Coordinates of C-alpha atoms and ligand atoms in Angstrom, one line a residue:
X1228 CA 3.0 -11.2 12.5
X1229 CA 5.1 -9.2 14.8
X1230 CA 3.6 -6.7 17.1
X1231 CA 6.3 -4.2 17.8
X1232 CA 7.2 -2.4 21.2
X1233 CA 5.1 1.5 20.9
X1234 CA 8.5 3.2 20.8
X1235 CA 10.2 1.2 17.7
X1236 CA 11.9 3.5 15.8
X1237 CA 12.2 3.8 11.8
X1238 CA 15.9 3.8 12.6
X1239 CA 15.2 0.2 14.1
X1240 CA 13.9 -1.2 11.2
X1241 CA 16.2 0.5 9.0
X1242 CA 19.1 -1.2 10.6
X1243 CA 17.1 -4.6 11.3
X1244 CA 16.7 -4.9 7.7
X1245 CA 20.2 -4.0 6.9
X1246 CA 21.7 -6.2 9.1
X1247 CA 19.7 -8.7 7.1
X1248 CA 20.9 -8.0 3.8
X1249 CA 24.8 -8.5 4.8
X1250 CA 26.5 -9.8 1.7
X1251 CA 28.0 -12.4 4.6
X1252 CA 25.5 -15.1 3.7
X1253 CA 25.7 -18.4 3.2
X1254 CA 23.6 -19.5 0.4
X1255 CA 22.9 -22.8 1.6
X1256 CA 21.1 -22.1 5.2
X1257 CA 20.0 -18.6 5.2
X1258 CA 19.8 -17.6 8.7
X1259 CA 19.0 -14.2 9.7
X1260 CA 20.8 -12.4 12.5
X1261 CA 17.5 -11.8 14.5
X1262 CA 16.9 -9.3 16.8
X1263 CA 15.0 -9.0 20.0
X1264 CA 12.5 -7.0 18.8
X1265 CA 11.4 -9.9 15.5
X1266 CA 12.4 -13.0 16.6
X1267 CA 8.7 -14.4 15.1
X1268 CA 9.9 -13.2 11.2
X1269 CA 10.0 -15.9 9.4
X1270 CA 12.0 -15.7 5.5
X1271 CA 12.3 -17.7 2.9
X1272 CA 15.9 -19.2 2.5
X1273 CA 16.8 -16.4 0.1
X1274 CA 19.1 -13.8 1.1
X1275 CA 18.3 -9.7 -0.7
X1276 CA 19.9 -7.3 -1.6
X1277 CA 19.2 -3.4 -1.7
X1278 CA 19.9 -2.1 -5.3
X1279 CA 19.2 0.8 -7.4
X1280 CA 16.5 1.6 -5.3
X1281 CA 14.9 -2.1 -4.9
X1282 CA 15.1 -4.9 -3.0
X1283 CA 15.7 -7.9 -4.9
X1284 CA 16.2 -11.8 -3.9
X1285 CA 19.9 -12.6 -4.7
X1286 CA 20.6 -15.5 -7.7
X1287 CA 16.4 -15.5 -8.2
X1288 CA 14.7 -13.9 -11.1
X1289 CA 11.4 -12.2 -9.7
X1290 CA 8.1 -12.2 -11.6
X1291 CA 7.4 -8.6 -11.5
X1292 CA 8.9 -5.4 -10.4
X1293 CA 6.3 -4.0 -7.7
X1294 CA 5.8 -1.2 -5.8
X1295 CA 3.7 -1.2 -2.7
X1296 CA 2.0 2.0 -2.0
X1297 CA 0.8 3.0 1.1
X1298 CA -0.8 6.1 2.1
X1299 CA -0.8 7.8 5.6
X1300 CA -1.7 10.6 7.9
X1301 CA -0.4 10.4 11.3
X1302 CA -0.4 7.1 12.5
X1303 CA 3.6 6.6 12.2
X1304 CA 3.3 3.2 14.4
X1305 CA 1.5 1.7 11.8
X1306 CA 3.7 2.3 9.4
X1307 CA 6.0 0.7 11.6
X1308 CA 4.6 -2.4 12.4
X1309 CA 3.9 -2.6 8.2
X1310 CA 7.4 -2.0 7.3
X1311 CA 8.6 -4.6 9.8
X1312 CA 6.0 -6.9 9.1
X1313 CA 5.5 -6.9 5.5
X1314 CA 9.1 -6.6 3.9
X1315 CA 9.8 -10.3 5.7
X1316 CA 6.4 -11.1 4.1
X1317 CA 7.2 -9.8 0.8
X1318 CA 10.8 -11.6 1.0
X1319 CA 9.1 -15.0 1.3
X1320 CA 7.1 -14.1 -2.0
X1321 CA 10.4 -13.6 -3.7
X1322 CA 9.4 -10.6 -5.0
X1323 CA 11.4 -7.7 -6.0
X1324 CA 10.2 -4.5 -4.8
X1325 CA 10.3 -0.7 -3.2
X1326 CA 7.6 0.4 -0.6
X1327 CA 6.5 4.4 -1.0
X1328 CA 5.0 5.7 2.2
X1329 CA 2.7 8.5 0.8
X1330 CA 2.1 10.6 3.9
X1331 CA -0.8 14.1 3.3
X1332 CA 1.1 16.4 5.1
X1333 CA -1.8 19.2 4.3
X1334 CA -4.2 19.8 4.9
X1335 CA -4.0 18.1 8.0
X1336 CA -8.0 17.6 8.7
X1337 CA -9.3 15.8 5.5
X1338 CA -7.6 13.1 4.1
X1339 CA -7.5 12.6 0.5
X1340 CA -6.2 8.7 -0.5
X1341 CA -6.9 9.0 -4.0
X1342 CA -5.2 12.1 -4.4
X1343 CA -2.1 10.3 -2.5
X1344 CA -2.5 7.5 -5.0
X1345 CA -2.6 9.3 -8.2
X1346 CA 0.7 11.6 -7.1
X1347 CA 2.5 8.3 -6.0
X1348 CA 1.9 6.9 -9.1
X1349 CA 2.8 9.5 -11.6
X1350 CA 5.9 10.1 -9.0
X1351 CA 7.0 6.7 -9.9
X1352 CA 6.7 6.3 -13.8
X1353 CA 8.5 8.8 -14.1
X1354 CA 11.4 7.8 -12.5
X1355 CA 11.9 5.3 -15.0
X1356 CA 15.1 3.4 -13.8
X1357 CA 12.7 1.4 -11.7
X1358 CA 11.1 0.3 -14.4
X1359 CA 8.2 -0.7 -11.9
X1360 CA 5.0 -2.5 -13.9
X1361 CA 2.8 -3.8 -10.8
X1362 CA 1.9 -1.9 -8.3
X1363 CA 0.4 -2.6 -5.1
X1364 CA -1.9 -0.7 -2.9
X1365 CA -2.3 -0.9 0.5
X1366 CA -3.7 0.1 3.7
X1367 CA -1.5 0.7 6.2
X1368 CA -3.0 -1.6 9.1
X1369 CA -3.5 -4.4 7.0
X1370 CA -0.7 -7.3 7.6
X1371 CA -1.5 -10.0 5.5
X1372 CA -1.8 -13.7 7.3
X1373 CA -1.5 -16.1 4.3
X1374 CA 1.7 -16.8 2.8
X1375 CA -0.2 -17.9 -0.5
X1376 CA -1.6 -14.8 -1.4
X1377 CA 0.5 -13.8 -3.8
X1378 CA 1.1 -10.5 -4.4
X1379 CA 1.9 -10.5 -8.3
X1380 CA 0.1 -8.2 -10.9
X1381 CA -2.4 -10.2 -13.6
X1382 CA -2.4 -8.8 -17.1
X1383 CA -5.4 -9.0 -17.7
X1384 CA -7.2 -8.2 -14.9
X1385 CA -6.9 -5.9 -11.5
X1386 CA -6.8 -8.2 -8.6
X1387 CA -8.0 -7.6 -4.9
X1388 CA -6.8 -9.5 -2.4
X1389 CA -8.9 -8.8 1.2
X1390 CA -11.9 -10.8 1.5
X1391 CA -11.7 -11.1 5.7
X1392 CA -10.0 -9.1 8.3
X1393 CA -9.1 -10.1 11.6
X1394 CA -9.7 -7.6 14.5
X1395 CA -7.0 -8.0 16.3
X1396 CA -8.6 -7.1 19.9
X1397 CA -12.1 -9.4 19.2
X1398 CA -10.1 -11.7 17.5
X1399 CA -13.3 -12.8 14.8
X1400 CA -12.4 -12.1 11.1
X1401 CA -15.0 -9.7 9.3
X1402 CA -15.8 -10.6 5.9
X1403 CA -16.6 -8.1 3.4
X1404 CA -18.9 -7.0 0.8
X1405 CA -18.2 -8.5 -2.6
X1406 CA -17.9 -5.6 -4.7
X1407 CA -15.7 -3.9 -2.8
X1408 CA -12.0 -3.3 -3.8
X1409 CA -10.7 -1.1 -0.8
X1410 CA -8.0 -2.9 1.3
X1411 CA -5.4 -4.5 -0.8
X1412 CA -5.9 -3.6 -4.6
X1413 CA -3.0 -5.2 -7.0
X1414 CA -3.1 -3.6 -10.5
X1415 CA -0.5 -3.3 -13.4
X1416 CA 1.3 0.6 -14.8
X1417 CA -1.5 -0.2 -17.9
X1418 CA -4.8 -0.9 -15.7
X1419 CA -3.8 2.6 -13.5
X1420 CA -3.6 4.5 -16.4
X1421 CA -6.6 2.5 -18.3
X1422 CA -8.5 3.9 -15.4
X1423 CA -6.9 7.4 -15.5
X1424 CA -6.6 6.6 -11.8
X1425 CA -8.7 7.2 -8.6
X1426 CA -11.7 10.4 -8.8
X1427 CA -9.6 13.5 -6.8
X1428 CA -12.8 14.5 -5.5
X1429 CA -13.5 12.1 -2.3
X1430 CA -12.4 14.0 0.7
X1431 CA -12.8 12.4 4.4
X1432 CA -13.1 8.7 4.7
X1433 CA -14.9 5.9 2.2
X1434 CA -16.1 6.1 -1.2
X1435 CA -12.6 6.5 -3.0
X1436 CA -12.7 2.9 -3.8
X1437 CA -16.0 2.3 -4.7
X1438 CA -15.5 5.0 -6.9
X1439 CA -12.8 2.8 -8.8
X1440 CA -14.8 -0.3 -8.4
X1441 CA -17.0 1.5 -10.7
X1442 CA -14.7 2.8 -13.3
X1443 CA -13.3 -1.0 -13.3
X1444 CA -16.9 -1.7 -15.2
X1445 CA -16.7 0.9 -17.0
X1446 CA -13.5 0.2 -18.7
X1447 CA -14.9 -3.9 -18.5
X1448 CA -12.0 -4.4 -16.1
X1449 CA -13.1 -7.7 -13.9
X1450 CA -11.8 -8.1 -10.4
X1451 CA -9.4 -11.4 -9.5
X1452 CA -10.3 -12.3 -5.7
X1453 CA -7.9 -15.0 -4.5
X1454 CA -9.4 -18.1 -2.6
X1455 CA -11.7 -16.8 0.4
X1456 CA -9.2 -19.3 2.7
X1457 CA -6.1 -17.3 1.8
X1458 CA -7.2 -13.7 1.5
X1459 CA -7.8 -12.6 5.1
X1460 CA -5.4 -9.9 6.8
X1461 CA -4.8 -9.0 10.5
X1462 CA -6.1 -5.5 10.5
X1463 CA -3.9 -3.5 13.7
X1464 CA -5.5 -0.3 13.6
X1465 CA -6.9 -1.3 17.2
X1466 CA -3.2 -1.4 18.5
X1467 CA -2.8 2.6 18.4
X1468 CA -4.8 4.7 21.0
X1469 CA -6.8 6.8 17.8
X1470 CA -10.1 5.1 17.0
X1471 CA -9.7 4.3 13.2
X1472 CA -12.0 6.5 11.5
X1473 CA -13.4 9.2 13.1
X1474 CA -16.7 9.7 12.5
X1475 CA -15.7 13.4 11.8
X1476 CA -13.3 12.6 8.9
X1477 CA -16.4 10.5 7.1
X1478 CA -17.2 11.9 3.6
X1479 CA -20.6 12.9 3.8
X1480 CA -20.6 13.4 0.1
X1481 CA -19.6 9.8 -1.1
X1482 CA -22.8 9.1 -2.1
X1483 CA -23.6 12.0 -4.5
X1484 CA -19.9 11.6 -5.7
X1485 CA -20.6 8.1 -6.3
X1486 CA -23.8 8.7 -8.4
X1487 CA -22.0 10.5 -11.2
X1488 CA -18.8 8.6 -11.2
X1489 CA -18.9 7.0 -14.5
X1490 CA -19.4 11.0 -16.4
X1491 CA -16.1 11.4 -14.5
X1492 CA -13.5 9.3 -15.6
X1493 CA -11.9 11.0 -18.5
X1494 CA -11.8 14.0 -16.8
X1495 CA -10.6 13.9 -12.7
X1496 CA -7.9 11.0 -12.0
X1497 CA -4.5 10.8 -12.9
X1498 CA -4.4 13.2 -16.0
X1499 CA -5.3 16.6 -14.1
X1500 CA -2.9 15.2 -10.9
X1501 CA -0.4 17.6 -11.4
X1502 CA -2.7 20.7 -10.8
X1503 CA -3.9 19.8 -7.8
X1504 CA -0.9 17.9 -5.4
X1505 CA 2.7 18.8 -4.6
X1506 CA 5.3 16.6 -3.4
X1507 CA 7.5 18.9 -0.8
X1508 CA 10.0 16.2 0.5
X1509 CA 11.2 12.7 -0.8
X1510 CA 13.2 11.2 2.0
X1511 CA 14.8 8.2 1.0
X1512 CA 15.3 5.3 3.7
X1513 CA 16.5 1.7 2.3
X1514 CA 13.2 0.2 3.9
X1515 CA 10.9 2.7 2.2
X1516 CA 10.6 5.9 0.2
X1517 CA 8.7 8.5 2.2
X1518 CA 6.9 11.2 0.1
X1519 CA 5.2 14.2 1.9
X1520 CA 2.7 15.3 -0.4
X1521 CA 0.8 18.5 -0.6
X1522 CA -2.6 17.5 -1.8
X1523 CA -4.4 20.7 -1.8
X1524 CA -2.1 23.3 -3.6
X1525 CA -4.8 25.5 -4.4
X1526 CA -5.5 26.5 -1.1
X1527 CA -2.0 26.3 0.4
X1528 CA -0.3 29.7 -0.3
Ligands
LIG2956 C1 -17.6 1.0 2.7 C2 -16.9 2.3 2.1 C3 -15.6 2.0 1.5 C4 -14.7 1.1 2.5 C5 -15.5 -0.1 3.0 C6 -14.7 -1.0 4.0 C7 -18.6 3.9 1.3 C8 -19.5 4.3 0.2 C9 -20.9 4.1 0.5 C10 -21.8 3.7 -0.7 N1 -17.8 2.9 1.1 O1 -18.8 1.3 3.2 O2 -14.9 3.1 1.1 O3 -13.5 0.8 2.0 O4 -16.7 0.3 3.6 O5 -14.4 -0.4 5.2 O6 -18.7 4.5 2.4

């Protein structure tokens, strides 16, 4: 992975990418034009192209159409160092794809992922020309480290693809706790909507996931975990000044949520989204679509 300077721009990356994608390639010996700032990025010897919204690996068929979703608030150079990182990632996977940043632009204190999920997803189905089935969801200081674990949906089953993470400053991977799904959750357009979704109800940090871990059983959804070798990530939270998760912003309520998950599922998730979230601004960039969303409309006027 690349570790980029603190005061990369998303114009950088923009323009590193589209440099990339110049139709001037030779198919034989793909050879990017590097840059100063990537010169580690490895790709595979496929050039892409930027079309209809997607990037897509030119004179290959991908798998699956994916989108990779990625929730934020604040925290832009992460979202930096992922889009750098993880677009030459997902280029060596072959895959075709669009990234949505999904940034909570109020209320500014609690953060509300599932929320930010759920309007993401209904955001995209209904733009229909992208014809998206798998989509991918992802922290935002994760970087994956192993070029084997693939990032395609399974049919039949969601699959979750963290096991260990690397702390980037101690340098020793922590491992996880087996039922947990948080991290890097790949699922398909008819698991989401199986699972009406993530609960809207999980403000501040943890439980969200745990949450959907739970409405997995209910709906006898098993969980895929790739190899224990190949799942591991770099997690770069400990590259930005903030401390990750401040003890603050922890949901004090995630257990009692968590107790009466299951009575929940028909009723908070995707279906009742639209009453509670706004999106107020889609900015379109090549490397990303970045949604502001409103996920408390209620209490906004
Ligand atoms: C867990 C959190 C998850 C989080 C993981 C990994 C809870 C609920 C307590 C029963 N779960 O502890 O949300 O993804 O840690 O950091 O806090």
């Amino acid at each position: 992975y690349v570790i980029p300077s603190q005061n990369i721009t998303f114009d950088d990356i923009e323009k590193f990418y589209t440099d990339l994608s110049s139709l001037n390639y030779s198919k034989e010996a793909f050879v990017p034009r590097h840059t100063s700032f990537a010169t580690n990025l490895t790709f595979a010897n496929v050039p892409y192209i930027y079309k209809n919204g997607m990037w897509e690996p030119i004179e290959v068929q991908s798998y699956q159409r994916s989108a990779i979703l990625v929730p934020l608030q604040g925290r832009h150079y992460n979202a930096k160092a992922f889009l750098l990182n993880l677009h030459a990632y997902f280029r060596r996977q072959l895959l075709t794809y669009a990234i949505f940043i999904i940034e909570q632009t109020y209320p500014m204190n609690k953060f509300n992922k599932g929320r930010l999920y759920n309007t993401a997803f209904n955001y995209i189905r209904q733009n229909k020309s992208l014809n998206i089935t798998c989509y991918i969801l992802h922290d935002v200081d994760l970087i994956p480290e192993h070029d084997s674990n693939y990032y395609s949906c399974e049919t039949m089953n969601p699959k979750h693809t963290t096991s260990r993470v690397r702390q980037l400053i101690r340098g020793n991977y922590v491992k996880y706790y087996e039922f947990l799904i948080g991290g890097v959750l790949i699922l398909t357009y008819n698991h989401y909507e199986e699972l009406n979704g993530f609960s809207n109800l999980y403000w501040g940090w943890g439980g969200e996931d745990d949450d959907l871990a739970l409405r997995f059983v209910q709906q006898k959804m098993c969980v895929i975990r790739p190899p224990f070798a190949v799942a591991i990530y770099t997690g770069t939270f400990e590259s930005e000044k903030t401390l990750p998760h401040p003890k603050g912003q922890r949901n004090n309520q995630r257990f009692g949520l968590l107790l009466w998950s299951t009575i929940r599922l028909k009723t908070d998730g995707l279906h009742n989204i639209e009453t509670l979230t706004r999106i107020v601004e889609v900015k379109r960039w090549t490397t990303f679509t970045h949604l502001k969303v409103n996920v408390d409309i209620t209490n906004s006027k």
